[in-house]
Each structure stands twice: as structure tokens, then as C-alpha cells.
PDB file of C-alpha atoms in Angstrom:
ATOM      1  CA  MET V   1     -23.226 -84.255 -78.685  1.00 48.00           C
ATOM      2  CA  MET V   2     -26.211 -82.226 -79.812  1.00 47.00           C
ATOM      3  CA  LYS V   3     -27.890 -82.873 -76.472  1.00 49.00           C
ATOM      4  CA  GLN V   4     -24.976 -81.415 -74.571  1.00 50.00           C
ATOM      5  CA  GLN V   5     -24.997 -78.222 -76.707  1.00 49.00           C
ATOM      6  CA  THR V   6     -28.746 -77.852 -76.161  1.00 48.00           C
ATOM      7  CA  LEU V   7     -28.307 -78.115 -72.414  1.00 46.00           C
ATOM      8  CA  ALA V   8     -25.480 -75.567 -72.510  1.00 48.00           C
ATOM      9  CA  THR V   9     -27.620 -73.033 -74.394  1.00 50.00           C
ATOM     10  CA  GLU V  10     -30.523 -73.520 -72.037  1.00 54.00           C
ATOM     11  CA  LEU V  11     -28.453 -72.671 -68.932  1.00 51.00           C
ATOM     12  CA  PRO V  12     -29.187 -69.119 -67.744  1.00 53.00           C
ATOM     13  CA  TYR V  13     -26.416 -66.447 -67.775  1.00 51.00           C
ATOM     14  CA  VAL V  14     -25.084 -65.852 -64.324  1.00 50.00           C
ATOM     15  CA  SER V  15     -23.333 -62.540 -63.617  1.00 51.00           C
ATOM     16  CA  ILE V  16     -20.952 -62.491 -60.683  1.00 51.00           C
ATOM     17  CA  ARG V  17     -20.450 -59.030 -59.147  1.00 54.00           C
ATOM     18  CA  LYS V  18     -18.533 -58.044 -56.123  1.00 53.00           C
ATOM     19  CA  VAL V  19     -20.806 -56.599 -53.532  1.00 51.00           C
ATOM     20  CA  LYS V  20     -19.436 -53.348 -52.230  1.00 54.00           C
ATOM     21  CA  GLU V  21     -19.212 -53.202 -48.482  1.00 55.00           C
ATOM     22  CA  GLN V  22     -21.409 -50.484 -47.051  1.00 57.00           C
ATOM     23  CA  PRO V  23     -19.457 -48.101 -44.729  1.00 56.00           C
ATOM     24  CA  ILE V  24     -20.252 -48.483 -41.102  1.00 56.00           C
ATOM     25  CA  LEU V  25     -21.517 -45.201 -39.633  1.00 53.00           C
ATOM     26  CA  ARG V  26     -19.856 -44.521 -36.290  1.00 58.00           C
ATOM     27  CA  GLN V  27     -21.564 -42.390 -33.723  1.00 57.00           C
ATOM     28  CA  PRO V  28     -19.481 -39.309 -32.623  1.00 60.00           C
ATOM     29  CA  ARG V  29     -17.864 -39.665 -29.246  1.00 62.00           C
ATOM     30  CA  ARG V  30     -19.235 -37.543 -26.470  1.00 66.00           C
ATOM     31  CA  THR V  31     -16.814 -34.957 -25.042  1.00 61.00           C
ATOM     32  CA  ASN V  32     -15.735 -35.655 -21.518  1.00 69.00           C
ATOM     33  CA  PRO V  33     -17.527 -33.285 -19.092  1.00 72.00           C
ATOM     34  CA  ILE V  34     -14.191 -32.582 -17.395  1.00 76.00           C
ATOM     35  CA  VAL V  35     -12.866 -31.141 -20.678  1.00 73.00           C
ATOM     36  CA  TRP V  36     -15.911 -28.881 -20.961  1.00 75.00           C
ATOM     37  CA  CYS V  37     -15.454 -27.690 -17.392  1.00 82.00           C
ATOM     38  CA  GLY V  38     -11.763 -26.952 -18.005  1.00 78.00           C
ATOM     39  CA  ALA V  39     -12.552 -24.959 -21.153  1.00 80.00           C
ATOM     40  CA  ILE V  40     -15.241 -22.926 -19.357  1.00 83.00           C
ATOM     41  CA  LEU V  41     -12.906 -22.180 -16.439  1.00 84.00           C
ATOM     42  CA  CYS V  42     -10.158 -21.050 -18.850  1.00 86.00           C
ATOM     43  CA  LEU V  43     -12.616 -18.766 -20.609  1.00 84.00           C
ATOM     44  CA  ILE V  44     -13.802 -17.239 -17.327  1.00 87.00           C
ATOM     45  CA  PHE V  45     -10.206 -16.765 -16.150  1.00 82.00           C
ATOM     46  CA  SER V  46      -9.254 -15.068 -19.436  1.00 84.00           C
ATOM     47  CA  LEU V  47     -12.232 -12.711 -19.206  1.00 84.00           C
ATOM     48  CA  ILE V  48     -11.281 -11.813 -15.617  1.00 85.00           C
ATOM     49  CA  LEU V  49      -7.695 -11.056 -16.686  1.00 82.00           C
ATOM     50  CA  ILE V  50      -8.900  -8.877 -19.555  1.00 84.00           C
ATOM     51  CA  PHE V  51     -11.305  -7.033 -17.238  1.00 72.00           C
ATOM     52  CA  PHE V  52      -8.667  -6.304 -14.595  1.00 69.00           C
ATOM     53  CA  GLY V  53      -6.126  -5.327 -17.264  1.00 71.00           C
ATOM     54  CA  VAL V  54      -8.511  -2.802 -18.807  1.00 72.00           C
ATOM     55  CA  ALA V  55      -9.539  -1.514 -15.357  1.00 65.00           C
ATOM     56  CA  THR V  56      -5.896  -1.067 -14.309  1.00 65.00           C
ATOM     57  CA  LEU V  57      -5.113   0.776 -17.541  1.00 67.00           C
ATOM     58  CA  ILE V  58      -8.082   3.130 -17.016  1.00 65.00           C
ATOM     59  CA  VAL V  59      -6.997   3.807 -13.421  1.00 62.00           C
ATOM     60  CA  PHE V  60      -3.411   4.554 -14.445  1.00 63.00           C
ATOM     61  CA  LEU V  61      -4.531   6.849 -17.258  1.00 61.00           C
ATOM     62  CA  ASN V  62      -6.729   8.783 -14.843  1.00 63.00           C
ATOM     63  CA  ILE V  63      -4.194   8.974 -12.015  1.00 65.00           C
ATOM     64  CA  LYS V  64      -1.042   9.435 -14.171  1.00 75.00           C
ATOM     65  CA  PRO V  65       1.462   8.096 -11.608  1.00 81.00           C
ATOM     66  CA  ARG V  66       4.750   9.966 -11.244  1.00 87.00           C
ATOM     67  CA  VAL V  67       8.077   8.805  -9.875  1.00 91.00           C
ATOM     68  CA  PRO V  68       9.435  10.241  -6.603  1.00 95.00           C
ATOM     69  CA  VAL V  69      12.061  12.977  -6.821  1.00 96.00           C
ATOM     70  CA  PHE V  70      15.539  12.863  -5.262  1.00 96.00           C
ATOM     71  CA  ASP V  71      17.257  16.210  -4.613  1.00 96.00           C
ATOM     72  CA  ILE V  72      20.027  17.678  -2.444  1.00 97.00           C
ATOM     73  CA  PRO V  73      19.205  21.217  -1.242  1.00 96.00           C
ATOM     74  CA  ALA V  74      22.123  21.577   1.204  1.00 96.00           C
ATOM     75  CA  ALA V  75      25.572  20.103   1.786  1.00 97.00           C
ATOM     76  CA  SER V  76      28.719  20.731   3.817  1.00 97.00           C
ATOM     77  CA  LEU V  77      32.278  19.586   3.145  1.00 96.00           C
ATOM     78  CA  ASN V  78      33.923  19.237   6.539  1.00 96.00           C
ATOM     79  CA  LEU V  79      37.240  17.553   5.879  1.00 95.00           C
ATOM     80  CA  ILE V  80      39.682  16.514   3.165  1.00 95.00           C
ATOM     81  CA  TYR V  81      43.280  15.566   3.906  1.00 91.00           C
ATOM     82  CA  PHE V  82      45.836  13.193   2.439  1.00 92.00           C
ATOM     83  CA  ASP V  83      47.784  10.627   4.482  1.00 86.00           C
ATOM     84  CA  SER V  84      49.927   9.974   1.415  1.00 88.00           C
ATOM     85  CA  PRO V  85      49.941  11.266  -2.166  1.00 87.00           C
ATOM     86  CA  GLU V  86      47.269   8.741  -3.208  1.00 87.00           C
ATOM     87  CA  TYR V  87      45.209   8.028  -0.042  1.00 93.00           C
ATOM     88  CA  PHE V  88      42.854  10.612   1.372  1.00 91.00           C
ATOM     89  CA  ASN V  89      40.272  11.000   4.142  1.00 95.00           C
ATOM     90  CA  GLY V  90      37.088  12.965   3.838  1.00 95.00           C
ATOM     91  CA  ASP V  91      33.985  13.995   5.762  1.00 97.00           C
ATOM     92  CA  PHE V  92      30.968  15.094   3.723  1.00 97.00           C
ATOM     93  CA  THR V  93      27.389  15.704   4.891  1.00 97.00           C
ATOM     94  CA  PHE V  94      24.366  16.546   2.784  1.00 97.00           C
ATOM     95  CA  LEU V  95      20.619  16.845   3.148  1.00 97.00           C
ATOM     96  CA  ALA V  96      18.690  14.496   0.855  1.00 97.00           C
ATOM     97  CA  ASN V  97      15.159  15.490  -0.072  1.00 97.00           C
ATOM     98  CA  PHE V  98      12.810  12.648  -1.097  1.00 97.00           C
ATOM     99  CA  SER V  99       9.451  13.923  -2.353  1.00 96.00           C
ATOM    100  CA  ASN V 100       6.380  12.032  -3.533  1.00 96.00           C
ATOM    101  CA  PRO V 101       4.590  14.178  -6.161  1.00 94.00           C
ATOM    102  CA  ASN V 102       1.623  11.791  -6.460  1.00 91.00           C
ATOM    103  CA  ARG V 103      -1.712  12.860  -4.990  1.00 87.00           C
ATOM    104  CA  LYS V 104      -3.290   9.410  -4.830  1.00 86.00           C
ATOM    105  CA  ILE V 105      -0.336   7.005  -4.517  1.00 89.00           C
ATOM    106  CA  ASP V 106       1.750   6.174  -1.439  1.00 93.00           C
ATOM    107  CA  VAL V 107       5.335   5.033  -1.963  1.00 95.00           C
ATOM    108  CA  ARG V 108       7.773   3.089   0.173  1.00 95.00           C
ATOM    109  CA  PHE V 109      11.533   3.143  -0.270  1.00 96.00           C
ATOM    110  CA  GLU V 110      12.294  -0.499   0.516  1.00 95.00           C
ATOM    111  CA  GLN V 111      15.998  -0.252  -0.351  1.00 95.00           C
ATOM    112  CA  ALA V 112      18.112   2.887  -0.553  1.00 96.00           C
ATOM    113  CA  GLU V 113      21.850   3.094  -1.204  1.00 97.00           C
ATOM    114  CA  ILE V 114      23.774   6.302  -1.847  1.00 97.00           C
ATOM    115  CA  GLU V 115      27.286   6.460  -3.275  1.00 97.00           C
ATOM    116  CA  LEU V 116      29.716   9.389  -3.287  1.00 98.00           C
ATOM    117  CA  TYR V 117      32.107   9.771  -6.224  1.00 98.00           C
ATOM    118  CA  PHE V 118      34.976  12.056  -7.046  1.00 96.00           C
ATOM    119  CA  SER V 119      35.090  12.011 -10.841  1.00 93.00           C
ATOM    120  CA  ASN V 120      34.513   8.292 -11.568  1.00 91.00           C
ATOM    121  CA  SER V 121      36.089   6.930  -8.359  1.00 95.00           C
ATOM    122  CA  LEU V 122      33.913   5.725  -5.486  1.00 96.00           C
ATOM    123  CA  VAL V 123      35.017   7.371  -2.239  1.00 96.00           C
ATOM    124  CA  ALA V 124      32.130   6.590   0.184  1.00 97.00           C
ATOM    125  CA  THR V 125      28.829   4.728   0.404  1.00 96.00           C
ATOM    126  CA  GLN V 126      25.858   4.797   2.765  1.00 96.00           C
ATOM    127  CA  ALA V 127      22.687   2.708   3.113  1.00 96.00           C
ATOM    128  CA  LEU V 128      19.438   4.203   4.406  1.00 96.00           C
ATOM    129  CA  MET V 129      16.738   2.575   6.468  1.00 95.00           C
ATOM    130  CA  PRO V 130      13.444   1.849   4.641  1.00 95.00           C
ATOM    131  CA  PHE V 131      10.787   4.525   4.949  1.00 95.00           C
ATOM    132  CA  THR V 132       7.301   5.347   3.626  1.00 95.00           C
ATOM    133  CA  GLU V 133       6.018   8.535   2.056  1.00 95.00           C
ATOM    134  CA  ARG V 134       2.328   9.273   1.805  1.00 93.00           C
ATOM    135  CA  ARG V 135       0.866  11.064  -1.187  1.00 91.00           C
ATOM    136  CA  GLY V 136       2.219  14.597  -1.587  1.00 92.00           C
ATOM    137  CA  GLU V 137       4.708  14.130   1.266  1.00 95.00           C
ATOM    138  CA  ALA V 138       8.403  15.163   1.333  1.00 95.00           C
ATOM    139  CA  ARG V 139      11.090  13.846   3.681  1.00 95.00           C
ATOM    140  CA  MET V 140      14.500  15.288   4.531  1.00 96.00           C
ATOM    141  CA  VAL V 141      17.241  12.799   5.415  1.00 96.00           C
ATOM    142  CA  SER V 142      20.691  13.808   6.665  1.00 96.00           C
ATOM    143  CA  VAL V 143      23.368  11.622   5.071  1.00 97.00           C
ATOM    144  CA  HIS V 144      26.885  11.485   6.503  1.00 97.00           C
ATOM    145  CA  MET V 145      29.554  10.165   4.120  1.00 96.00           C
ATOM    146  CA  ILE V 146      32.981   9.313   5.559  1.00 96.00           C
ATOM    147  CA  SER V 147      36.003   8.418   3.409  1.00 95.00           C
ATOM    148  CA  SER V 148      38.815   6.653   5.258  1.00 93.00           C
ATOM    149  CA  LEU V 149      42.126   6.010   3.516  1.00 93.00           C
ATOM    150  CA  VAL V 150      40.474   5.872   0.131  1.00 94.00           C
ATOM    151  CA  TYR V 151      42.786   5.218  -2.794  1.00 94.00           C
ATOM    152  CA  LEU V 152      42.696   7.656  -5.689  1.00 93.00           C
ATOM    153  CA  PRO V 153      44.661   7.284  -8.924  1.00 93.00           C
ATOM    154  CA  PRO V 154      47.520   9.816  -9.070  1.00 93.00           C
ATOM    155  CA  ASN V 155      45.811  12.041 -11.647  1.00 94.00           C
ATOM    156  CA  LEU V 156      42.582  12.223  -9.585  1.00 94.00           C
ATOM    157  CA  ALA V 157      44.503  12.848  -6.360  1.00 94.00           C
ATOM    158  CA  ILE V 158      46.259  15.803  -7.979  1.00 94.00           C
ATOM    159  CA  GLU V 159      42.953  17.069  -9.382  1.00 95.00           C
ATOM    160  CA  LEU V 160      41.254  16.898  -5.959  1.00 95.00           C
ATOM    161  CA  GLN V 161      44.099  18.874  -4.349  1.00 94.00           C
ATOM    162  CA  LYS V 162      43.815  21.511  -7.091  1.00 96.00           C
ATOM    163  CA  GLN V 163      40.063  21.821  -6.508  1.00 96.00           C
ATOM    164  CA  VAL V 164      40.586  22.250  -2.763  1.00 95.00           C
ATOM    165  CA  GLN V 165      43.111  25.025  -3.433  1.00 95.00           C
ATOM    166  CA  SER V 166      40.744  26.730  -5.891  1.00 96.00           C
ATOM    167  CA  ASN V 167      37.899  26.608  -3.317  1.00 96.00           C
ATOM    168  CA  ARG V 168      35.557  24.654  -5.622  1.00 96.00           C
ATOM    169  CA  VAL V 169      35.268  20.902  -5.038  1.00 97.00           C
ATOM    170  CA  THR V 170      33.018  18.805  -7.292  1.00 97.00           C
ATOM    171  CA  TYR V 171      31.415  15.603  -6.026  1.00 97.00           C
ATOM    172  CA  ASN V 172      28.923  13.273  -7.706  1.00 97.00           C
ATOM    173  CA  ILE V 173      26.096  11.539  -5.836  1.00 97.00           C
ATOM    174  CA  ARG V 174      24.462   8.374  -7.147  1.00 97.00           C
ATOM    175  CA  GLY V 175      21.384   7.000  -5.420  1.00 97.00           C
ATOM    176  CA  THR V 176      19.780   3.639  -6.177  1.00 97.00           C
ATOM    177  CA  PHE V 177      16.348   3.001  -4.660  1.00 97.00           C
ATOM    178  CA  ARG V 178      13.865   0.142  -4.709  1.00 97.00           C
ATOM    179  CA  VAL V 179      10.436   1.795  -4.585  1.00 96.00           C
ATOM    180  CA  ARG V 180       7.066   0.176  -3.958  1.00 95.00           C
ATOM    181  CA  ALA V 181       3.986   2.139  -5.043  1.00 91.00           C
ATOM    182  CA  ASN V 182       0.636   1.455  -3.336  1.00 87.00           C
ATOM    183  CA  LEU V 183      -2.774   2.405  -4.707  1.00 78.00           C
ATOM    184  CA  GLY V 184      -5.392   0.606  -2.644  1.00 74.00           C
ATOM    185  CA  LEU V 185      -5.203  -3.068  -3.602  1.00 75.00           C
ATOM    186  CA  ILE V 186      -2.900  -2.303  -6.538  1.00 77.00           C
ATOM    187  CA  HIS V 187       0.835  -2.204  -5.873  1.00 84.00           C
ATOM    188  CA  TYR V 188       3.956  -2.487  -7.984  1.00 86.00           C
ATOM    189  CA  SER V 189       7.721  -2.060  -7.512  1.00 93.00           C
ATOM    190  CA  TYR V 190      10.456  -0.516  -9.605  1.00 94.00           C
ATOM    191  CA  TRP V 191      14.056   0.729  -9.391  1.00 96.00           C
ATOM    192  CA  LEU V 192      14.665   4.456  -9.146  1.00 96.00           C
ATOM    193  CA  HIS V 193      17.995   6.165  -9.891  1.00 97.00           C
ATOM    194  CA  GLY V 194      19.006   9.607  -8.634  1.00 96.00           C
ATOM    195  CA  ARG V 195      22.030  11.539  -9.924  1.00 97.00           C
ATOM    196  CA  CYS V 196      23.398  14.791  -8.503  1.00 97.00           C
ATOM    197  CA  GLN V 197      26.500  16.816  -9.238  1.00 97.00           C
ATOM    198  CA  LEU V 198      27.493  19.122  -6.380  1.00 97.00           C
ATOM    199  CA  GLU V 199      29.999  21.957  -6.120  1.00 97.00           C
ATOM    200  CA  THR V 200      31.078  23.057  -2.658  1.00 97.00           C
ATOM    201  CA  SER V 201      33.627  25.431  -1.230  1.00 96.00           C
ATOM    202  CA  SER V 202      36.717  23.955   0.430  1.00 95.00           C
ATOM    203  CA  PRO V 203      36.738  22.443   3.938  1.00 94.00           C
ATOM    204  CA  PRO V 204      36.487  22.849   6.852  1.00 93.00           C
ATOM    205  CA  THR V 205      33.560  25.192   6.189  1.00 93.00           C
ATOM    206  CA  GLY V 206      32.616  23.996   2.731  1.00 94.00           C
ATOM    207  CA  VAL V 207      29.065  24.925   1.728  1.00 97.00           C
ATOM    208  CA  LEU V 208      26.985  24.071  -1.310  1.00 97.00           C
ATOM    209  CA  LEU V 209      27.634  26.451  -4.200  1.00 97.00           C
ATOM    210  CA  ALA V 210      25.800  24.747  -7.072  1.00 96.00           C
ATOM    211  CA  ARG V 211      23.930  21.550  -7.791  1.00 96.00           C
ATOM    212  CA  SER V 212      22.335  19.655 -10.664  1.00 96.00           C
ATOM    213  CA  CYS V 213      20.013  16.718  -9.875  1.00 96.00           C
ATOM    214  CA  ARG V 214      17.842  14.383 -11.923  1.00 95.00           C
ATOM    215  CA  THR V 215      15.756  11.329 -11.112  1.00 95.00           C
ATOM    216  CA  LYS V 216      14.744   8.569 -13.508  1.00 93.00           C
ATOM    217  CA  ARG V 217      13.517   4.991 -13.547  1.00 89.00           C
TER     218      ARG V 217
END
């Protein structure tokens, strides 16, 4: 018994510790060259867009583009007569003046439609052929509007007859134009709207007495 205790005391103390695992260092992955090329191309493209945007802004600030002007300097009311109390026929001709006030920009009227109204009722419409105006140029276009058996509400029919008798007939012109502006390699398109109110004497020799025109985008 004593021998066993002696052997037990002579045995060395053994400490058991868990060995911590050392983290494995991973080498960073190399970026694919295609990704680098794509990023560089995007950067170059963005810089080009910024450059052209700033250049276009500088050009526009220097040139100060203006919209063309729509006006009606002359008109003649040739005919108005009623087939029935609510259906009338009319013949109206006017001279449309399209002017380009820009000194460095050419414009092209790609679409042009003109409508003739009595009060708020459409009585005639006319489409114009496309045409181009160089910088500072003005163009006169004769527009012939014919109304054939056009229906008017009873109150407007009575009002039109009263205006004919009083020798002052009021018509409204509405023009809608698709305009393309050209400045060298730069070009852009927009819609242009012309509005005119005309007063003429009565047919068959009706002439323009007064007008009020405005043009806006």
C-alpha cells in the first residue's frame, strides 16, 4: 500500500490544454481584368457625357435660342351662309407669317396643323407641308380654310349671324407645329403652339380689322 502511494506521488503532473487552431490566412482574390476594363470604360463614358453636357450648356447660354414666331398680318372673309339654322358654310383665307428670330439656328417645321374656331367650336382645319427656315428668315404662307355644312350649336349659330350683321366677325386660329432646331451637329425637337384671335368685317369683302397673336412652347 505504501509503495503504491509513493509511486503515485512520484508521477509528474500532466496539464492537458486545448490547442487553439491558428486561423488560416487566405490570399485576396485577384479582380478579373474584364471587371477593371468595364469600370474604366464606364468612367470614360461618364466623363464624355459630362463634357458634352457642359459644352452644350455653354453653347446654349451664348446663343440664347428663341422659338419661332407665328403671326397673321392679313386675312379675308369671303363667304358665310347658312343652309339651315344650325349648319353653315364658310370661306376664309389668311396669310400666316412664320419667322425664325435666331441668328445662328436653322429650324424646320416638320408638322404643321392649323385649326379655325368660332368661339370654342371647330369649323375648319388645314395641314401644311413641311418647310425649313434658315436663321433670321421669315416665310409667308397663304392658308385657305373652307367650312362645309359645319354644325354649330343654336346659341353659336345665332351669335355668328349677329356678328355678320354687325360687320365684325371674330375667329380664333390655333396652330400646332412640330419644330426641329439645327445648330451644326446639335439638333433637338419640340412642339410649338400659336394662338391668334382675329376680327374681320363681314363677307364677301371681309378684311382684317384687328388681331392678337402669341406663340409659346
